[in-house]
């Protein structure tokens, strides 16, 4: 599948691993029974990683993966060494969002304090050795798919980011040395204007956080670098071809909001691992948006619209209020450990269901 996508124009690959891999168990462990390969690929050893990347040049294709800490990064670097690719030529992203895995996905192999240490270990190593590597992809996406609102997605993602920056600064790293390689993975849901305004507001908020809270003077540090995936939770099992329209609308919202990269969920994901035909359609959607619609010809094309500007302001103000609540608790680590984040998500879910 990866080689097929590369042959048809794909320039980057993303790897998802199964539950035993995420929680630190080999496939032959009794606790892994029934989960091997179910939600992603099993990575039990370096041999598995070598098979995964066979024929894929790490100095030509960027790679990212949904995992945290240093184990998968070590395997990736071992494969790069065998390919003769210098570490400073490797492009891609470690998801590494240990807080999200604790408060929204509940998939982790270590206590949060230890995971935060491993997070900084990865940032420190990659900052020194891998200048083209994004050390974290802070995932508002998983929070949103787990039931929170658009505003909560904004606030929880930035709450995580602030905790990560603080941990790196405590290690002695300098803000402008590492924060330029922080990235975000955000959800493009079905409410068209709300999603556009969310992305616009987050771009403004990130610049304020990095410049005003941490004193950065570099414009590159203040730029929000984000990947967007269309909403899997918006797809239906019934009449799955309608999902093509849903994902296309969501993808256009992401582009109008300023996303740098995009993942269009396949129309059959409601009931299956995507078929090759569905994957091709999703890739074609991106190509049509990029090369036929003209929406990439200008920056912030909806800027100045009364509705868009007012809704952007409204969402930004609401997200700052949640961030103030997080700060009042001592930061996102304490808010996650106390269960506050999970409770806030549950409260929104109940309100949504009631309405």
CSV table of C-alpha atoms in Angstrom, one decimal:
chain,number,residue,atom,x,y,z
A,1,UNK,CA,0.0,0.0,0.0
A,2,UNK,CA,2.8,2.5,0.9
A,3,UNK,CA,4.6,1.8,-2.3
A,4,UNK,CA,1.4,2.2,-4.3
A,5,UNK,CA,0.7,5.5,-2.7
A,6,UNK,CA,4.3,6.8,-3.4
A,7,UNK,CA,3.9,5.8,-7.0
A,8,UNK,CA,0.8,7.9,-7.2
A,9,UNK,CA,2.2,11.0,-5.8
A,10,UNK,CA,2.3,10.6,-2.0
A,11,UNK,CA,5.3,12.3,-0.5
A,12,UNK,CA,4.8,11.3,3.2
A,13,UNK,CA,3.7,8.2,5.1
A,14,UNK,CA,2.1,7.8,8.5
A,15,UNK,CA,2.4,4.6,10.5
A,16,UNK,CA,-0.2,3.5,13.1
A,17,UNK,CA,0.7,0.7,15.5
A,18,UNK,CA,-1.6,-1.8,17.2
A,19,UNK,CA,-2.6,-1.7,20.9
A,20,UNK,CA,0.1,-4.2,22.2
A,21,UNK,CA,2.8,-2.2,20.5
A,22,UNK,CA,1.5,1.1,22.1
A,23,UNK,CA,1.3,-0.5,25.5
A,24,UNK,CA,4.7,-2.2,25.4
A,25,UNK,CA,3.7,-5.8,24.8
A,26,UNK,CA,5.1,-8.3,22.2
A,27,UNK,CA,2.6,-10.0,20.0
A,28,UNK,CA,3.1,-13.3,21.7
A,29,UNK,CA,2.3,-12.0,25.2
A,30,UNK,CA,-0.9,-13.4,26.6
A,31,UNK,CA,-2.3,-9.9,27.2
A,32,UNK,CA,-1.9,-9.2,23.5
A,33,UNK,CA,-4.4,-11.9,22.4
A,34,UNK,CA,-7.1,-10.6,20.2
A,35,UNK,CA,-5.4,-7.2,19.6
A,36,UNK,CA,-2.5,-8.1,17.3
A,37,UNK,CA,-2.7,-6.1,14.1
A,38,UNK,CA,-6.3,-5.0,14.9
A,39,UNK,CA,-5.9,-1.3,15.2
A,40,UNK,CA,-2.5,-0.9,13.4
A,41,UNK,CA,0.7,-2.7,12.7
A,42,UNK,CA,2.6,-4.9,15.2
A,43,UNK,CA,6.1,-3.8,15.8
A,44,UNK,CA,7.9,-6.3,18.0
A,45,UNK,CA,11.4,-5.9,16.9
A,46,UNK,CA,13.8,-4.1,14.6
A,47,UNK,CA,13.1,-6.8,11.9
A,48,UNK,CA,9.5,-5.6,11.8
A,49,UNK,CA,10.6,-2.0,11.2
A,50,UNK,CA,13.0,-3.1,8.5
A,51,UNK,CA,10.3,-5.0,6.7
A,52,UNK,CA,8.0,-2.0,7.0
A,53,UNK,CA,10.5,0.4,5.4
A,54,UNK,CA,11.9,-2.1,2.8
A,55,UNK,CA,12.4,-0.1,-0.4
A,56,UNK,CA,11.4,3.2,1.1
A,57,UNK,CA,14.2,5.7,1.1
A,58,UNK,CA,14.3,7.7,4.3
A,59,UNK,CA,16.1,10.6,2.7
A,60,UNK,CA,13.3,10.9,0.0
A,61,UNK,CA,10.0,10.2,1.9
A,62,UNK,CA,9.0,11.9,5.2
A,63,UNK,CA,7.6,9.5,7.8
A,64,UNK,CA,5.5,10.0,10.9
A,65,UNK,CA,4.0,7.6,13.3
A,66,UNK,CA,1.5,7.4,16.1
A,67,UNK,CA,3.6,6.5,19.1
A,68,UNK,CA,5.4,8.2,22.0
A,69,UNK,CA,8.8,8.0,23.6
A,70,UNK,CA,12.1,6.8,22.1
A,71,UNK,CA,11.7,3.1,21.2
A,72,UNK,CA,10.2,3.5,17.7
A,73,UNK,CA,12.5,6.5,17.1
A,74,UNK,CA,15.5,4.2,17.9
A,75,UNK,CA,14.2,1.6,15.5
A,76,UNK,CA,13.8,4.2,12.7
A,77,UNK,CA,17.3,5.5,13.2
A,78,UNK,CA,18.7,1.9,13.1
A,79,UNK,CA,17.0,1.5,9.7
A,80,UNK,CA,18.4,4.8,8.5
A,81,UNK,CA,21.9,3.7,9.5
A,82,UNK,CA,21.5,0.5,7.4
A,83,UNK,CA,20.3,2.6,4.5
A,84,UNK,CA,23.3,5.0,4.9
A,85,UNK,CA,21.0,8.0,5.5
A,86,UNK,CA,22.4,10.6,7.9
A,87,UNK,CA,20.2,11.5,10.8
A,88,UNK,CA,20.2,15.1,9.7
A,89,UNK,CA,18.5,14.2,6.4
A,90,UNK,CA,15.5,12.3,7.9
A,91,UNK,CA,12.2,14.2,7.7
A,92,UNK,CA,9.1,13.3,9.7
A,93,UNK,CA,7.4,13.4,13.0
A,94,UNK,CA,7.2,11.5,16.3
A,95,UNK,CA,3.7,11.9,17.6
A,96,UNK,CA,5.0,11.8,21.1
A,97,UNK,CA,1.9,13.4,22.6
A,98,UNK,CA,2.1,11.6,26.0
A,99,UNK,CA,-0.5,13.8,27.7
A,100,UNK,CA,-3.1,13.2,25.0
A,101,UNK,CA,-2.5,9.4,25.3
A,102,UNK,CA,-3.1,9.8,29.1
A,103,UNK,CA,-6.2,12.0,29.1
A,104,UNK,CA,-7.9,11.2,25.8
A,105,UNK,CA,-6.7,7.9,24.4
A,106,UNK,CA,-5.8,6.0,27.6
A,107,UNK,CA,-3.0,4.1,25.7
A,108,UNK,CA,0.3,4.4,27.6
A,109,UNK,CA,3.0,2.1,28.9
A,110,UNK,CA,4.4,4.2,31.7
A,111,UNK,CA,3.2,6.6,34.4
A,112,UNK,CA,2.8,10.1,33.2
A,113,UNK,CA,5.9,11.5,35.0
A,114,UNK,CA,8.1,8.9,33.3
A,115,UNK,CA,6.4,9.6,29.9
A,116,UNK,CA,7.1,13.3,30.3
A,117,UNK,CA,10.8,12.6,30.9
A,118,UNK,CA,10.9,10.4,27.7
A,119,UNK,CA,9.2,13.2,25.8
A,120,UNK,CA,11.9,15.7,26.7
A,121,UNK,CA,14.6,13.0,25.9
A,122,UNK,CA,13.2,12.8,22.4
A,123,UNK,CA,13.1,16.6,22.0
A,124,UNK,CA,16.6,17.0,23.3
A,125,UNK,CA,18.1,14.3,21.1
A,126,UNK,CA,16.3,15.4,17.9
A,127,UNK,CA,17.0,19.1,18.4
A,128,UNK,CA,20.7,18.3,18.4
A,129,UNK,CA,20.9,15.4,15.9
A,130,UNK,CA,17.8,15.7,13.6
A,131,UNK,CA,17.1,19.3,12.6
A,132,UNK,CA,14.4,18.3,10.0
A,133,UNK,CA,12.4,16.2,12.5
A,134,UNK,CA,9.3,17.3,14.2
A,135,UNK,CA,9.6,16.1,17.8
A,136,UNK,CA,5.9,16.1,18.7
A,137,UNK,CA,2.5,16.2,16.9
A,138,UNK,CA,0.2,17.6,19.6
A,139,UNK,CA,-3.1,16.0,18.9
A,140,UNK,CA,-6.3,18.0,19.2
A,141,UNK,CA,-7.6,15.4,16.8
A,142,UNK,CA,-7.8,12.5,19.3
A,143,UNK,CA,-9.4,14.8,21.9
A,144,UNK,CA,-12.1,15.9,19.4
A,145,UNK,CA,-12.8,12.4,18.1
A,146,UNK,CA,-13.1,11.3,21.7
A,147,UNK,CA,-16.1,13.7,22.2
A,148,UNK,CA,-14.9,17.2,23.0
A,149,UNK,CA,-16.0,20.5,21.4
A,150,UNK,CA,-14.0,22.5,18.9
A,151,UNK,CA,-13.1,25.1,21.6
A,152,UNK,CA,-12.0,22.3,24.0
A,153,UNK,CA,-9.9,20.8,21.2
A,154,UNK,CA,-8.1,24.2,20.9
A,155,UNK,CA,-7.6,24.6,24.6
A,156,UNK,CA,-6.6,21.1,25.4
A,157,UNK,CA,-4.0,21.0,22.5
A,158,UNK,CA,-2.5,24.3,23.7
A,159,UNK,CA,-2.6,23.1,27.4
A,160,UNK,CA,-0.6,20.1,26.4
A,161,UNK,CA,1.8,22.3,24.4
A,162,UNK,CA,2.4,24.6,27.3
A,163,UNK,CA,3.2,21.7,29.6
A,164,UNK,CA,5.7,20.3,27.0
A,165,UNK,CA,7.4,23.7,26.6
A,166,UNK,CA,7.7,24.1,30.4
A,167,UNK,CA,9.2,20.6,30.7
A,168,UNK,CA,11.8,21.4,28.0
A,169,UNK,CA,12.7,24.7,29.6
A,170,UNK,CA,13.2,22.9,32.9
A,171,UNK,CA,15.7,20.6,31.2
A,172,UNK,CA,17.7,23.7,30.1
A,173,UNK,CA,16.6,23.8,26.5
A,174,UNK,CA,16.0,27.2,24.9
A,175,UNK,CA,12.6,28.1,23.5
A,176,UNK,CA,13.7,29.0,20.0
A,177,UNK,CA,16.0,26.0,19.7
A,178,UNK,CA,13.1,23.4,20.0
A,179,UNK,CA,9.7,25.0,19.6
A,180,UNK,CA,10.0,25.4,15.8
A,181,UNK,CA,9.9,21.6,15.6
A,182,UNK,CA,6.6,21.4,17.5
A,183,UNK,CA,3.6,20.5,15.3
A,184,UNK,CA,-0.1,19.9,15.8
A,185,UNK,CA,-2.6,17.4,14.4
A,186,UNK,CA,-6.0,18.9,14.3
A,187,UNK,CA,-9.5,17.7,13.4
A,188,UNK,CA,-11.5,19.0,10.5
A,189,UNK,CA,-15.1,18.3,11.5
A,190,UNK,CA,-18.3,18.8,9.5
A,191,UNK,CA,-19.3,22.3,10.8
A,192,UNK,CA,-17.7,24.2,7.9
A,193,UNK,CA,-17.3,27.7,9.3
A,194,UNK,CA,-16.6,26.6,12.8
A,195,UNK,CA,-13.7,24.6,11.7
A,196,UNK,CA,-12.2,27.4,9.5
A,197,UNK,CA,-12.5,29.8,12.4
A,198,UNK,CA,-10.9,27.3,14.8
A,199,UNK,CA,-7.8,27.0,12.7
A,200,UNK,CA,-7.6,30.8,12.2
A,201,UNK,CA,-8.0,31.4,16.0
A,202,UNK,CA,-5.4,28.7,16.8
A,203,UNK,CA,-2.8,30.4,14.5
A,204,UNK,CA,-3.3,33.6,16.4
A,205,UNK,CA,-3.2,32.0,19.8
A,206,UNK,CA,0.0,30.0,19.2
A,207,UNK,CA,1.8,33.2,18.2
A,208,UNK,CA,0.6,34.9,21.4
A,209,UNK,CA,1.6,32.0,23.6
A,210,UNK,CA,5.1,31.6,22.1
A,211,UNK,CA,5.8,35.4,21.9
A,212,UNK,CA,4.1,36.7,25.0
A,213,UNK,CA,4.2,33.8,27.5
A,214,UNK,CA,7.7,32.6,26.5
A,215,UNK,CA,9.4,35.7,25.1
A,216,UNK,CA,10.4,34.3,21.7
A,217,UNK,CA,11.5,36.9,19.2
A,218,UNK,CA,11.6,34.6,16.2
A,219,UNK,CA,8.8,34.7,13.7
A,220,UNK,CA,9.4,31.0,12.8
A,221,UNK,CA,8.8,30.0,16.4
A,222,UNK,CA,5.5,31.7,16.4
A,223,UNK,CA,4.1,30.0,13.3
A,224,UNK,CA,1.5,27.2,14.0
A,225,UNK,CA,2.6,24.1,12.1
A,226,UNK,CA,-0.4,21.8,11.8
A,227,UNK,CA,-1.5,18.7,10.0
A,228,UNK,CA,-5.3,18.1,9.6
A,229,UNK,CA,-7.2,14.9,9.3
A,230,UNK,CA,-10.9,15.0,8.3
A,231,UNK,CA,-13.2,13.7,11.0
A,232,UNK,CA,-13.5,9.9,11.2
A,233,UNK,CA,-16.4,10.4,13.7
A,234,UNK,CA,-18.5,12.2,11.1
A,235,UNK,CA,-18.5,9.2,8.7
A,236,UNK,CA,-21.5,6.8,8.6
A,237,UNK,CA,-21.7,3.1,7.9
A,238,UNK,CA,-25.0,3.7,6.1
A,239,UNK,CA,-24.6,5.1,2.5
A,240,UNK,CA,-20.8,5.2,2.8
A,241,UNK,CA,-20.4,7.0,-0.6
A,242,UNK,CA,-21.9,10.1,1.1
A,243,UNK,CA,-18.8,10.2,3.2
A,244,UNK,CA,-16.8,11.3,0.1
A,245,UNK,CA,-18.8,14.6,0.2
A,246,UNK,CA,-18.4,14.9,4.0
A,247,UNK,CA,-14.6,14.5,3.9
A,248,UNK,CA,-14.2,16.8,0.9
A,249,UNK,CA,-16.1,19.6,2.7
A,250,UNK,CA,-14.0,19.0,5.8
A,251,UNK,CA,-10.7,19.0,3.7
A,252,UNK,CA,-11.6,22.3,2.1
A,253,UNK,CA,-12.3,23.9,5.5
A,254,UNK,CA,-8.8,22.8,6.6
A,255,UNK,CA,-7.2,24.3,3.5
A,256,UNK,CA,-9.2,27.6,4.0
A,257,UNK,CA,-8.0,27.6,7.6
A,258,UNK,CA,-4.4,27.4,6.7
A,259,UNK,CA,-3.3,23.7,7.1
A,260,UNK,CA,0.1,22.7,5.9
A,261,UNK,CA,-0.7,19.0,5.3
A,262,UNK,CA,-3.8,17.0,5.0
A,263,UNK,CA,-5.2,13.5,5.6
A,264,UNK,CA,-8.6,12.8,4.0
A,265,UNK,CA,-10.3,9.9,5.7
A,266,UNK,CA,-11.5,7.2,3.4
A,267,UNK,CA,-15.2,6.8,2.8
A,268,UNK,CA,-15.2,3.1,3.9
A,269,UNK,CA,-13.5,3.7,7.3
A,270,UNK,CA,-16.8,3.4,9.1
A,271,UNK,CA,-16.7,-0.4,8.7
A,272,UNK,CA,-13.3,-1.4,7.3
A,273,UNK,CA,-9.7,-0.8,6.9
A,274,UNK,CA,-9.7,1.4,3.8
A,275,UNK,CA,-9.7,-0.4,0.5
A,276,UNK,CA,-7.2,0.5,-2.2
A,277,UNK,CA,-10.0,2.2,-4.2
A,278,UNK,CA,-11.0,4.3,-1.3
A,279,UNK,CA,-7.4,5.3,-0.6
A,280,UNK,CA,-7.1,6.4,-4.2
A,281,UNK,CA,-10.3,8.5,-4.0
A,282,UNK,CA,-9.0,10.3,-0.9
A,283,UNK,CA,-5.7,11.0,-2.5
A,284,UNK,CA,-7.6,12.3,-5.6
A,285,UNK,CA,-9.7,14.6,-3.4
A,286,UNK,CA,-6.5,16.3,-2.2
A,287,UNK,CA,-5.1,16.6,-5.7
A,288,UNK,CA,-8.4,18.2,-7.0
A,289,UNK,CA,-8.5,20.7,-4.1
A,290,UNK,CA,-4.8,21.6,-4.6
A,291,UNK,CA,-4.6,21.8,-8.3
A,292,UNK,CA,-8.2,22.4,-9.7
A,293,UNK,CA,-10.1,24.6,-7.3
A,294,UNK,CA,-7.8,27.6,-6.9
A,295,UNK,CA,-8.3,27.7,-3.1
A,296,UNK,CA,-4.5,27.7,-2.6
A,297,UNK,CA,-3.9,30.8,-4.6
A,298,UNK,CA,-4.2,33.2,-1.6
A,299,UNK,CA,-3.5,33.2,2.1
A,300,UNK,CA,-6.5,33.4,4.5
A,301,UNK,CA,-9.1,33.8,1.7
A,302,UNK,CA,-12.0,34.3,4.1
A,303,UNK,CA,-10.3,37.0,6.1
A,304,UNK,CA,-12.4,40.1,6.4
A,305,UNK,CA,-15.7,38.3,6.3
A,306,UNK,CA,-17.9,39.7,9.2
A,307,UNK,CA,-19.1,36.2,10.2
A,308,UNK,CA,-15.7,34.6,9.9
A,309,UNK,CA,-13.9,37.3,11.9
A,310,UNK,CA,-16.6,37.4,14.7
A,311,UNK,CA,-16.7,33.7,15.0
A,312,UNK,CA,-12.9,33.5,15.1
A,313,UNK,CA,-12.9,36.0,17.9
A,314,UNK,CA,-15.6,34.2,19.8
A,315,UNK,CA,-13.8,30.9,19.7
A,316,UNK,CA,-10.5,32.3,20.6
A,317,UNK,CA,-11.9,34.1,23.7
A,318,UNK,CA,-13.7,30.9,24.8
A,319,UNK,CA,-10.5,28.8,24.4
A,320,UNK,CA,-8.5,31.4,26.5
A,321,UNK,CA,-11.0,31.0,29.3
A,322,UNK,CA,-10.4,27.2,29.4
A,323,UNK,CA,-6.6,27.7,29.3
A,324,UNK,CA,-7.1,30.0,32.3
A,325,UNK,CA,-8.8,27.2,34.1
A,326,UNK,CA,-6.0,24.8,33.3
A,327,UNK,CA,-3.4,27.3,34.6
A,328,UNK,CA,-5.4,27.7,37.8
A,329,UNK,CA,-5.0,24.0,38.5
A,330,UNK,CA,-1.2,24.2,38.0
A,331,UNK,CA,-1.0,23.2,34.3
A,332,UNK,CA,-2.2,20.4,32.1
A,333,UNK,CA,-0.2,17.6,33.8
A,334,UNK,CA,-2.1,18.2,37.1
A,335,UNK,CA,-5.4,18.7,35.2
A,336,UNK,CA,-5.0,15.4,33.5
A,337,UNK,CA,-3.9,13.5,36.6
A,338,UNK,CA,-6.9,14.8,38.5
A,339,UNK,CA,-9.3,13.7,35.9
A,340,UNK,CA,-10.5,17.2,35.2
A,341,UNK,CA,-9.9,17.0,31.4
A,342,UNK,CA,-11.8,13.8,31.1
A,343,UNK,CA,-14.7,15.2,33.1
A,344,UNK,CA,-14.9,18.4,31.0
A,345,UNK,CA,-15.1,16.2,27.8
A,346,UNK,CA,-17.8,14.1,29.4
A,347,UNK,CA,-19.8,17.2,30.4
A,348,UNK,CA,-19.7,18.5,26.8
A,349,UNK,CA,-20.8,15.0,25.4
A,350,UNK,CA,-23.8,14.9,27.8
A,351,UNK,CA,-24.8,18.5,26.8
A,352,UNK,CA,-24.5,17.6,23.1
A,353,UNK,CA,-26.6,14.4,23.5
A,354,UNK,CA,-29.2,16.3,25.5
A,355,UNK,CA,-29.5,19.0,22.8
